Short mmCIF file of C-alpha atoms in Angstrom, two decimals:
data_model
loop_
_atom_site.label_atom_id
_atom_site.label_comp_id
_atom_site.label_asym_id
_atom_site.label_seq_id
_atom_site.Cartn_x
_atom_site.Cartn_y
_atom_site.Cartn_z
CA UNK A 1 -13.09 59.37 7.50
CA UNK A 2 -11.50 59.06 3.82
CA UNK A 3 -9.08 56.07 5.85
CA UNK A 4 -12.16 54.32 7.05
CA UNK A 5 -14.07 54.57 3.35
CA UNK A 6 -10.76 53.45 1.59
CA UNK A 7 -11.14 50.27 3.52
CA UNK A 8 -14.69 49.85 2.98
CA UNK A 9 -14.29 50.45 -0.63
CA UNK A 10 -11.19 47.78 -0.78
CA UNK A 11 -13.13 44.47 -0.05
CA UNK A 12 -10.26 42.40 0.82
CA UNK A 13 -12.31 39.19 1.25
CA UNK A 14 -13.56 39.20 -2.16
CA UNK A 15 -10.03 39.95 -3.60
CA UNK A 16 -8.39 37.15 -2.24
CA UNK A 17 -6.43 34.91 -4.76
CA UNK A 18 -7.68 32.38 -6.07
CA UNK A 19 -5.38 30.05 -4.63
CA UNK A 20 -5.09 31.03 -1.49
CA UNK A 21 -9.36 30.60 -1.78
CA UNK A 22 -8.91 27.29 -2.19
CA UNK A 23 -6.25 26.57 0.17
CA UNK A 24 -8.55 28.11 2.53
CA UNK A 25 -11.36 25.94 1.79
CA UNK A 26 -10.06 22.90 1.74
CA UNK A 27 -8.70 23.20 5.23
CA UNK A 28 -12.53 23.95 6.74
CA UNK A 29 -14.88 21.24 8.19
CA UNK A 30 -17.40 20.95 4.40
CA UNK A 31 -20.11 22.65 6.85
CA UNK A 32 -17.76 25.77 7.60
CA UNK A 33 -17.50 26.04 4.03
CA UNK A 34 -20.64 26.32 3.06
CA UNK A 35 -21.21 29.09 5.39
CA UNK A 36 -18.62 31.09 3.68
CA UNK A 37 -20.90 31.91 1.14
CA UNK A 38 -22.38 34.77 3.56
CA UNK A 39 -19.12 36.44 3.16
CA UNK A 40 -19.81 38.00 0.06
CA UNK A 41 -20.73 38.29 -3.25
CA UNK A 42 -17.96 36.55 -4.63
CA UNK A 43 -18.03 34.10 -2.13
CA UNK A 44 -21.25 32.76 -2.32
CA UNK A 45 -20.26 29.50 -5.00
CA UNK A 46 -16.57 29.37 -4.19
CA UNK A 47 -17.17 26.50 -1.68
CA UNK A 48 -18.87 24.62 -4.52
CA UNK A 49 -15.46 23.58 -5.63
CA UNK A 50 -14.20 21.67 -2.49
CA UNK A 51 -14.39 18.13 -2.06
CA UNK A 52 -17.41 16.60 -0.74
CA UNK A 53 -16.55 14.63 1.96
CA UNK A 54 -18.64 13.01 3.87
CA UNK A 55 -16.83 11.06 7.32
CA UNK A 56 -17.20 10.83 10.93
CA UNK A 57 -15.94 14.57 10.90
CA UNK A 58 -18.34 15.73 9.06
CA UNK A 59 -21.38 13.61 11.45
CA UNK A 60 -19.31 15.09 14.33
CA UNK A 61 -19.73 18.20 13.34
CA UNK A 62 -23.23 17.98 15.02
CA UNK A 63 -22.66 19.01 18.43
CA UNK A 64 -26.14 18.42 19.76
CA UNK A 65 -26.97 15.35 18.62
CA UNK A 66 -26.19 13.30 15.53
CA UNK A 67 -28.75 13.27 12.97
CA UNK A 68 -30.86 10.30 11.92
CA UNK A 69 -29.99 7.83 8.81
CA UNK A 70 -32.95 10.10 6.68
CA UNK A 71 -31.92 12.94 7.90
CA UNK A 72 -28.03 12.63 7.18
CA UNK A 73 -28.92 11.36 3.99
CA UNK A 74 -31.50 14.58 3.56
CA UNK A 75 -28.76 16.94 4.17
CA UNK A 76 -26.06 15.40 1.42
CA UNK A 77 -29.17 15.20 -1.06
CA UNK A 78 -28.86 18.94 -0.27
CA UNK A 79 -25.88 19.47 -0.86
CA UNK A 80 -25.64 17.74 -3.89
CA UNK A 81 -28.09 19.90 -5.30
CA UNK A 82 -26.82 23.17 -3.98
CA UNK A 83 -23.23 21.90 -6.02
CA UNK A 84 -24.35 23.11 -10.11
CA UNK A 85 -20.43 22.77 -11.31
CA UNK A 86 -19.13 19.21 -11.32
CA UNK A 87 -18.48 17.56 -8.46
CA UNK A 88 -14.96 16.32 -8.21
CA UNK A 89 -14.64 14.64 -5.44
CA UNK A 90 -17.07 12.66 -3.08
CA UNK A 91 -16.52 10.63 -0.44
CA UNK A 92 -18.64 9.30 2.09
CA UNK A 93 -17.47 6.88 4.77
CA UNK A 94 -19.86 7.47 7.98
CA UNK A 95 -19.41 4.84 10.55
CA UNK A 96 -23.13 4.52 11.23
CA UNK A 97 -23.95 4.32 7.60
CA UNK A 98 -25.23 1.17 6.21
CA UNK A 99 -26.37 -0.10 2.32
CA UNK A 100 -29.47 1.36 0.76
CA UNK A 101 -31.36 2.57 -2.22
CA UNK A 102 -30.58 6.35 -1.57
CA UNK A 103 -26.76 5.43 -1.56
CA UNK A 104 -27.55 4.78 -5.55
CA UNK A 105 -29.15 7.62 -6.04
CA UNK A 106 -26.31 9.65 -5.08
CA UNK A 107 -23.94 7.84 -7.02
CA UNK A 108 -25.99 8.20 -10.21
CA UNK A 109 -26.32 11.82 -9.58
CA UNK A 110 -22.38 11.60 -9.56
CA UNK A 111 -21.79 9.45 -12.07
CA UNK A 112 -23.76 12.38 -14.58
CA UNK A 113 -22.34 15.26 -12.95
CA UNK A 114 -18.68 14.65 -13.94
CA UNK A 115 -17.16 13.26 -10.69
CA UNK A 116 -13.60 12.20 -11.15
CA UNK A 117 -12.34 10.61 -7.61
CA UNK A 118 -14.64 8.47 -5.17
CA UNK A 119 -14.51 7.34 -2.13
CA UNK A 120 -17.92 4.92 -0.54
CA UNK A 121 -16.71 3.05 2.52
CA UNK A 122 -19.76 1.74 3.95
CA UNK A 123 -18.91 -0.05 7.47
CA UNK A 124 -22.02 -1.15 8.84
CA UNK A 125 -24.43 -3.95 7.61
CA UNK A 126 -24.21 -6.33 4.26
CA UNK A 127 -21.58 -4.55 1.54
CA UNK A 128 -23.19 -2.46 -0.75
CA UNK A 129 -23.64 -3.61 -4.66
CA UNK A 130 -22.19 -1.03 -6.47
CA UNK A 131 -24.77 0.15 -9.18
CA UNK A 132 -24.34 -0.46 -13.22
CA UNK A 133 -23.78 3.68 -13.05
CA UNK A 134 -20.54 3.09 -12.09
CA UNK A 135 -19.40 1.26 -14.72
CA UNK A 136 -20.30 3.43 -17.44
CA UNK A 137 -18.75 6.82 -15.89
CA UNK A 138 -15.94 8.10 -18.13
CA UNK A 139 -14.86 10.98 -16.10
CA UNK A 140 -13.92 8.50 -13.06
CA UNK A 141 -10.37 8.78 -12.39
CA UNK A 142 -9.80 7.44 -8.70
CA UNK A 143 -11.94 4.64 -7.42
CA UNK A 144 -12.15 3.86 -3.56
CA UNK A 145 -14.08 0.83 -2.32
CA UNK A 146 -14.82 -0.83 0.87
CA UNK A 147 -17.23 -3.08 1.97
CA UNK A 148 -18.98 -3.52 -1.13
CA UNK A 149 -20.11 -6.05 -3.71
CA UNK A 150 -18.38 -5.54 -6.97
CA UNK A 151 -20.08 -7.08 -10.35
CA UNK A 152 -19.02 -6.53 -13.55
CA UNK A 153 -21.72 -5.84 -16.41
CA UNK A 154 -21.35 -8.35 -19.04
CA UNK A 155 -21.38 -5.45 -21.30
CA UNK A 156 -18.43 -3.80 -19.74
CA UNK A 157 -16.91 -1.20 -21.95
CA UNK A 158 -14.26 -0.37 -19.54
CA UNK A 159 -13.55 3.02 -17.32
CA UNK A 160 -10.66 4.84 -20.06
CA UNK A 161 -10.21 7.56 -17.67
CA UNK A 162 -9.41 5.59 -14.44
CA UNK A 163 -6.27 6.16 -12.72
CA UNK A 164 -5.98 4.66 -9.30
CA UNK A 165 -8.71 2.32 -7.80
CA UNK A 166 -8.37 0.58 -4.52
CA UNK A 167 -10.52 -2.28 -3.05
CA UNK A 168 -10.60 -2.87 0.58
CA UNK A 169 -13.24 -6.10 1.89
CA UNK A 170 -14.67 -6.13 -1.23
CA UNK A 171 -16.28 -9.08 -2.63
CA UNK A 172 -15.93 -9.42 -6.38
CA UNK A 173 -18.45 -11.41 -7.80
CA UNK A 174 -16.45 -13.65 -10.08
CA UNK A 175 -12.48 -14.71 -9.99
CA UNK A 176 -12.14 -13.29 -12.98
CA UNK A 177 -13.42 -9.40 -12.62
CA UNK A 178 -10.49 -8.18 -11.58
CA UNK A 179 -8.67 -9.42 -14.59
CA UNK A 180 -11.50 -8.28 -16.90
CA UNK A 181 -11.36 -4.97 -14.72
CA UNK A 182 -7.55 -4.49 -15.52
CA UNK A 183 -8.15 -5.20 -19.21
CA UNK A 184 -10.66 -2.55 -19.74
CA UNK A 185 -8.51 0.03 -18.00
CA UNK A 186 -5.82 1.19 -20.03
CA UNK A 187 -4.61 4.29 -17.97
CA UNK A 188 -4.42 2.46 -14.64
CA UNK A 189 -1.76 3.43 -12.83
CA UNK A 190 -2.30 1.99 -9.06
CA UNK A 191 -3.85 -0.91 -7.54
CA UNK A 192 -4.31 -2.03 -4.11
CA UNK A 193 -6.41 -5.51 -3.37
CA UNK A 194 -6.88 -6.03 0.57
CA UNK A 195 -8.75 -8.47 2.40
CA UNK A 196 -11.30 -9.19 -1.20
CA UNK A 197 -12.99 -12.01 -1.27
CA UNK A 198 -12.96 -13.94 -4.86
CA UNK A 199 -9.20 -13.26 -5.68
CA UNK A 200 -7.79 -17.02 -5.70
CA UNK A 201 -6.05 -16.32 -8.74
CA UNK A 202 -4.41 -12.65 -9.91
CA UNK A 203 -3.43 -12.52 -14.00
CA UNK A 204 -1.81 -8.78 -13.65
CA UNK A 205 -2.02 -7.25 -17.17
CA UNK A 206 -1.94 -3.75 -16.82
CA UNK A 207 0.40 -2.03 -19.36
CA UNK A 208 0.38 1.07 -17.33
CA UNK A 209 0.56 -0.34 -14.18
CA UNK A 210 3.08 1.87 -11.53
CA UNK A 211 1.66 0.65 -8.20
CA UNK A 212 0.64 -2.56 -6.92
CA UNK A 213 -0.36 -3.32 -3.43
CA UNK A 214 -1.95 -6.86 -2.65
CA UNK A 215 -2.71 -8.17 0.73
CA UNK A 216 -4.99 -11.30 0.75
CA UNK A 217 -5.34 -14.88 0.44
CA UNK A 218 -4.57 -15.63 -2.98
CA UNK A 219 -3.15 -18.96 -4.15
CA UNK A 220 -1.41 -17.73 -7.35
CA UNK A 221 -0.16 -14.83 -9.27
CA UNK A 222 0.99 -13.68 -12.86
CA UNK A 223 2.27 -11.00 -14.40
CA UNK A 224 1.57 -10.90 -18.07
CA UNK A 225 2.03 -7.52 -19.13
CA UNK A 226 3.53 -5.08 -16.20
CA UNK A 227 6.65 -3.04 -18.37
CA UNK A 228 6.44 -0.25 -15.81
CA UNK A 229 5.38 -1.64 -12.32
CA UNK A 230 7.81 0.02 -10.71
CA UNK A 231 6.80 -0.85 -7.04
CA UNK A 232 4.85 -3.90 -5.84
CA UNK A 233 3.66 -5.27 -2.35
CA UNK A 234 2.58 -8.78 -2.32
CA UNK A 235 1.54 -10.16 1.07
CA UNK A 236 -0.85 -12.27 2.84
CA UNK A 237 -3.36 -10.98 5.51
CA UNK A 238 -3.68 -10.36 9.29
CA UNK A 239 -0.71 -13.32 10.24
CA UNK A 240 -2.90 -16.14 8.14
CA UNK A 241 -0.81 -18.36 7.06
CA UNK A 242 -2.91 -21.31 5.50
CA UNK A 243 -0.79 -24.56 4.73
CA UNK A 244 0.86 -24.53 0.99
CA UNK A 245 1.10 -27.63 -0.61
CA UNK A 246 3.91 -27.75 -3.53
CA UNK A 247 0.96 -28.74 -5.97
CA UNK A 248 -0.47 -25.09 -4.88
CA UNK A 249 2.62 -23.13 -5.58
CA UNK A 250 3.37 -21.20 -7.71
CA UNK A 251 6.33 -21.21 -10.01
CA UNK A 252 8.92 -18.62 -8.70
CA UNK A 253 10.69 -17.93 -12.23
CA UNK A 254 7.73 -17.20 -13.97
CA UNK A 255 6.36 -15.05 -11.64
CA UNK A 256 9.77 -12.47 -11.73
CA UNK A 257 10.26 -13.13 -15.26
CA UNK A 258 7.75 -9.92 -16.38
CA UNK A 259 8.90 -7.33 -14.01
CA UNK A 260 11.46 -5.39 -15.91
CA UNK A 261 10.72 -2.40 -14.27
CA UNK A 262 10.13 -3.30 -10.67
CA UNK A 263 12.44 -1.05 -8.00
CA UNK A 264 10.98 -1.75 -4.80
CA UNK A 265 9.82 -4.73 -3.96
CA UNK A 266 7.94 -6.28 -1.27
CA UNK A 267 6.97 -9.84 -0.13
CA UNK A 268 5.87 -11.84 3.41
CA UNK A 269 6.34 -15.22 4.90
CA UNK A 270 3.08 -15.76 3.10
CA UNK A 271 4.23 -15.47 -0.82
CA UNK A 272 7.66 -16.87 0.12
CA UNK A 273 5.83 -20.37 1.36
CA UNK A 274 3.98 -20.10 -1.95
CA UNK A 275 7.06 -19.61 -4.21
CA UNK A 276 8.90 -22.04 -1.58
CA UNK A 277 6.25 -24.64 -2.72
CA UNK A 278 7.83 -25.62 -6.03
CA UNK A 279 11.60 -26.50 -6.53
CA UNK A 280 13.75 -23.02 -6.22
CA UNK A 281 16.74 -21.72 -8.61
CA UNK A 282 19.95 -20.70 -7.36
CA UNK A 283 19.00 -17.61 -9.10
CA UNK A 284 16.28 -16.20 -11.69
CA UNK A 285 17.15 -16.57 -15.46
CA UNK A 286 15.99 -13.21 -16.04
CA UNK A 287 17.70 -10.89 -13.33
CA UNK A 288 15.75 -8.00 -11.77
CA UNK A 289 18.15 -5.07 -13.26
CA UNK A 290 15.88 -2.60 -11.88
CA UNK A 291 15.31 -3.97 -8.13
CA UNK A 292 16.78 -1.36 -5.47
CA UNK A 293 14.75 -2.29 -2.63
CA UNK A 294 13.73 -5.43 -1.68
CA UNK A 295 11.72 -5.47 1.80
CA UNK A 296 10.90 -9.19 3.55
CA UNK A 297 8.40 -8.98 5.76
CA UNK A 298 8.63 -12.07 8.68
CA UNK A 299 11.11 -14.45 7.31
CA UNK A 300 11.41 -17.44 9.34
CA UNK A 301 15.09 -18.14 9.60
CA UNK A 302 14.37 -21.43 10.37
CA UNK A 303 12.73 -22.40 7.26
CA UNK A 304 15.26 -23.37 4.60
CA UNK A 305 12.68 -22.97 1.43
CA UNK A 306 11.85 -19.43 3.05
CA UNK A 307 15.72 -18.55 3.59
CA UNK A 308 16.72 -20.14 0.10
CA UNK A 309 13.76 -17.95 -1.79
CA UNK A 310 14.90 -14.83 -0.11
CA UNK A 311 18.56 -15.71 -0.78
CA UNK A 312 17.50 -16.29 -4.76
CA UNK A 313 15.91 -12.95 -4.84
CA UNK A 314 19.01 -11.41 -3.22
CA UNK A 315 21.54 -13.42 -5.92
CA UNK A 316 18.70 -12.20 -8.77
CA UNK A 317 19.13 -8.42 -8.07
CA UNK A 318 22.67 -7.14 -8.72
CA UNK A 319 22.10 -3.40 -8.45
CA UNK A 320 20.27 -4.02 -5.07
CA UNK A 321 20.74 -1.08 -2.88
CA UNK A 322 18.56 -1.40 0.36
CA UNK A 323 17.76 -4.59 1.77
CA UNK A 324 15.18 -4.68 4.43
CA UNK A 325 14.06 -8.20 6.86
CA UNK A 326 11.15 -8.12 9.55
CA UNK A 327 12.27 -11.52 11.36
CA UNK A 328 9.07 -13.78 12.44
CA UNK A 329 10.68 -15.82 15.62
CA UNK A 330 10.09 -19.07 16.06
CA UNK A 331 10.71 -21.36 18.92
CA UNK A 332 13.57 -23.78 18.32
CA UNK A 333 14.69 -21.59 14.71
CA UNK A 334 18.28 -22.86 15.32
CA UNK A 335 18.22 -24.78 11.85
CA UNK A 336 21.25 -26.41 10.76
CA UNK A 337 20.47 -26.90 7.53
CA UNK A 338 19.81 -23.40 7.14
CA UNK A 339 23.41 -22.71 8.83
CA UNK A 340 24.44 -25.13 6.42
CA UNK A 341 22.87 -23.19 3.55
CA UNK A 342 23.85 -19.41 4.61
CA UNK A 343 27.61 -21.06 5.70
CA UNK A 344 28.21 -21.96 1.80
CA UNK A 345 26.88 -18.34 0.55
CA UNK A 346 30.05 -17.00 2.68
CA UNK A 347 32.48 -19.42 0.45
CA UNK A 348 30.71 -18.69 -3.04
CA UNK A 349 31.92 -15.77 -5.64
CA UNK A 350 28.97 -13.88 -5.42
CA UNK A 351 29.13 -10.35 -4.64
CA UNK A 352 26.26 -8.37 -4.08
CA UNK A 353 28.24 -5.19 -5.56
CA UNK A 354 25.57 -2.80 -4.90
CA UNK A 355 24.58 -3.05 -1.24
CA UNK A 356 24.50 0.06 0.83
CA UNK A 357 22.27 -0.31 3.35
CA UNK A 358 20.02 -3.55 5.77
CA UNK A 359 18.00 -3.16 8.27
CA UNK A 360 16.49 -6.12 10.24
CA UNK A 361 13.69 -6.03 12.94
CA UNK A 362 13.08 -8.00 15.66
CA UNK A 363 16.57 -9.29 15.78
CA UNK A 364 17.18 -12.13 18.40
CA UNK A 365 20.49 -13.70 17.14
CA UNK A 366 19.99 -17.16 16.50
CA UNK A 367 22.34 -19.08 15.21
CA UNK A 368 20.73 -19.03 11.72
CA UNK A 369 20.07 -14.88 11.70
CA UNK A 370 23.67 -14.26 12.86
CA UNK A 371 25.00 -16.05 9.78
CA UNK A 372 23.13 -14.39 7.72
CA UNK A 373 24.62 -10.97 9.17
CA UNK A 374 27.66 -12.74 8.46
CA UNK A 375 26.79 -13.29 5.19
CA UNK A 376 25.48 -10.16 4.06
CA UNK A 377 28.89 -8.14 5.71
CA UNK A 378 31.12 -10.67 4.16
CA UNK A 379 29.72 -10.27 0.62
CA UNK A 380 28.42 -6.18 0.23
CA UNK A 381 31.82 -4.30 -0.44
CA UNK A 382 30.30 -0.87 -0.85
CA UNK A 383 28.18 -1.34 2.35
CA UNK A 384 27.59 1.74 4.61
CA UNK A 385 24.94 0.48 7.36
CA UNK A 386 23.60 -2.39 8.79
CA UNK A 387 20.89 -0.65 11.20
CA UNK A 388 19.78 -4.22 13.46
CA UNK A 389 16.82 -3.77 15.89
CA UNK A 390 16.54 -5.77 18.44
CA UNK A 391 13.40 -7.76 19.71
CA UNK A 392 12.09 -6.00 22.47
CA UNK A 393 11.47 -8.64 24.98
CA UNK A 394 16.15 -9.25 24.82
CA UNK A 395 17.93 -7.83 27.78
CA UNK A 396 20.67 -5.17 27.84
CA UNK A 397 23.45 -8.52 28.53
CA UNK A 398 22.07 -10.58 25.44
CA UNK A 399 22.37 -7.02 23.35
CA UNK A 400 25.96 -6.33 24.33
CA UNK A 401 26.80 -10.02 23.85
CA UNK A 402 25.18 -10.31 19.98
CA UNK A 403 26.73 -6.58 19.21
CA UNK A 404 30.39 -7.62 20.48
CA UNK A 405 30.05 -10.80 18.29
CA UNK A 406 28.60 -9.29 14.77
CA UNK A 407 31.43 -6.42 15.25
CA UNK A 408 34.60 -9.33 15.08
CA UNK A 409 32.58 -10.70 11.44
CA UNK A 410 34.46 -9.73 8.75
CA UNK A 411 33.48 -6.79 6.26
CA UNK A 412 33.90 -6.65 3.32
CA UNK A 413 33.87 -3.21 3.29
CA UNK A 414 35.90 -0.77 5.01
CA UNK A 415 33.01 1.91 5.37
CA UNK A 416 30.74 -0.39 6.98
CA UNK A 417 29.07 0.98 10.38
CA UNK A 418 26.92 -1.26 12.92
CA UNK A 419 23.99 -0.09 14.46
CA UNK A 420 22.14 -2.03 16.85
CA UNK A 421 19.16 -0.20 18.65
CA UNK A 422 16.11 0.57 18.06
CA UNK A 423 17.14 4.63 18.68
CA UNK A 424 19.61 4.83 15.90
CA UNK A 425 22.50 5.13 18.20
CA UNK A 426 25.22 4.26 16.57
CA UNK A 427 27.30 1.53 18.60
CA UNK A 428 30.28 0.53 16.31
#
């Protein structure tokens, strides 16, 4: 009897760590946490402090049958006004949900009740106009957006606080509010622009910018103050590859020439026929002393402009490290001038010194892609792999025939190992 009243008197549930509270929390369905609040005493406002997220999960939660629009909307309203400590975070991203007044409500109920990261992905219907609310919330650090209209106030004062923000279909009402965006956000750390409508031209001035992730249309780019981008992505979207005129392009030198900081880099076909555009350097005035990985995502190896940028960026980075090429095949690709081209690299003096590792995808070993192999082995004396995948439509014969002719190129260095699968067996 004294055992069983020890227990009783020991409430383990309400002594639980804090910590370990919250771990708990966050790991239940927002409805299961809510109900936790019949546990105990000291349970009843813990679940208060838990994300409010509100996704397909959280509609599927509804075994019976999903609730109305009104009534989904009733039950957040709820919610919201169960929550008296700041909400943190809120995200709601229901597939069914589409644009309306109530959505505005809630976000002005956020916007004064301290709310730091949000998520409103509305995927049904006409995008959402985000409400002036927004604009004027200091306490917003992360911003998520998708399928929404995005217009600046002309009284902007700017969001101090904001760290990350990410756009996804958005449609921006001007082509300059992303610019005037970056301007009035001094902390901004991370950026990511996909699919937005209204982006023709990007002026990147962010002196805290870390993270940059781009992947739309655009027809030019500039980085005007960017000391610590450290890692950028810069491509086009879906396969669309409009035609690039030179007058359209973009000059290549001025677009590297602000990117002291950049380490990992980037780029597709797309941005290479825009830099391609104009006349190309053997190599950038200003090297990129920081670049240790430089990512190319479907080179055509039979487009000189395309090889000769990539080969410039390659010359342009001598502490390169990783070097990584998603191939875009092409019918006829055997290019002579571009054998030409990659055949003179193998005579020069340049060494790229640095070089450990390449890896290239959808390897078919034309004429033009085995020289570059060539190349690269000839050139990287502290090499240690060169991982090559194969396309996945080449036989097992045309596989053992490319492998027995890249392992009789030369090497520069002695360390050097082939691999050429696409289950990282390692073949020579």
């Amino acid at each position: 009897m004294d055992i069983v009243s020890s227990i009783v008197d020991h409430d383990m549930i309400s002594n639980i760590p804090q910590n370990v509270t919250e771990n708990i929390l966050a790991r239940l369905p927002l409805q299961e946490a809510v109900r936790t609040s019949l546990l105990s005493k000291n349970w009843r406002h813990k679940w208060k402090t838990v994300p409010l997220v509100f996704d397909n999960t959280f509609e599927n939660h509804f075994k019976a049958q999903p609730p109305a629009k009104n009534e989904l909307l009733l039950i957040i309203f709820q919610v919201l006004l169960l929550c008296r400590c700041p909400v943190i975070k809120f995200t709601l991203s229901i597939s069914g949900m589409e644009s309306c007044p109530e959505i505005d409500h809630m976000l002005d109920f956020l916007t004064r009740n301290g709310i730091q990261e949000l998520t409103l992905c509305i995927k049904k219907g006409k995008p959402h106009t985000i409400p002036q609310c927004i604009f004027s919330c200091k306490t917003l650090r992360h911003m998520h957006l998708s399928s929404c209209s995005f217009k600046l106030p002309v009284a902007f004062d700017g969001l101090n606080e904001l760290i990350s923000a990410s756009f996804n279909d958005v449609c921006f009402n001007t082509n300059a509010a992303v610019e005037n965006l970056l301007l009035k956000c001094p902390l901004l750390e991370r950026l990511e622009l996909t699919n937005c409508q209204n982006v023709d031209h990007l002026d990147i001035s962010a002196p805290n910018l870390k993270f940059l992730s781009i992947s739309l249309l655009f027809k030019s780019i500039c980085f005007k103050d960017t000391p610590l981008l450290t890692k950028a992505v810069i491509r086009g979207w879906k396969g669309i590859y409009p035609e690039v005129k030179e007058a359209s392009g973009i000059d290549m030198v001025e677009v590297f020439s602000c990117l002291p900081s950049i380490e990992h880099l980037q780029i597709s076909f797309y941005f290479l026929m825009i830099l391609a555009a104009r006349n190309l350097p053997e190599r950038l005035p200003a090297p990129l002393n920081s670049l240790k990985t430089l990512e190319i995502v479907s080179l055509c190896f039979g487009e000189l402009k395309e090889v000769s940028c990539t080969l410039c960026l390659i010359r342009s980075s001598p502490f390169l490290q990783k070097l990584k090429i998603y191939v875009f095949n092409e019918q006829n690709e055997d290019s002579m001038d571009v054998v030409e081209l990659l055949e003179v690299q193998k005579h020069s003096n340049i060494l790229q010194h640095q070089l450990q590792e390449v890896e290239m995808k959808a390897f078919v070993g034309t004429k033009p892609q085995m020289e570059f192999v060539k190349f690269l082995l000839s050139k990287s004396p502290l090499l240690q792999r060169m991982h090559i995948h194969p396309c996945n439509t080449m036989n097992i014969a045309e596989e053992v025939r490319i492998l027995k002719e890249i392992t009789r190129y030369r090497r520069a260095s002695t360390e050097a190992e082939i691999i050429f699968s696409n289950q990282n067996q390692k073949n020579a």
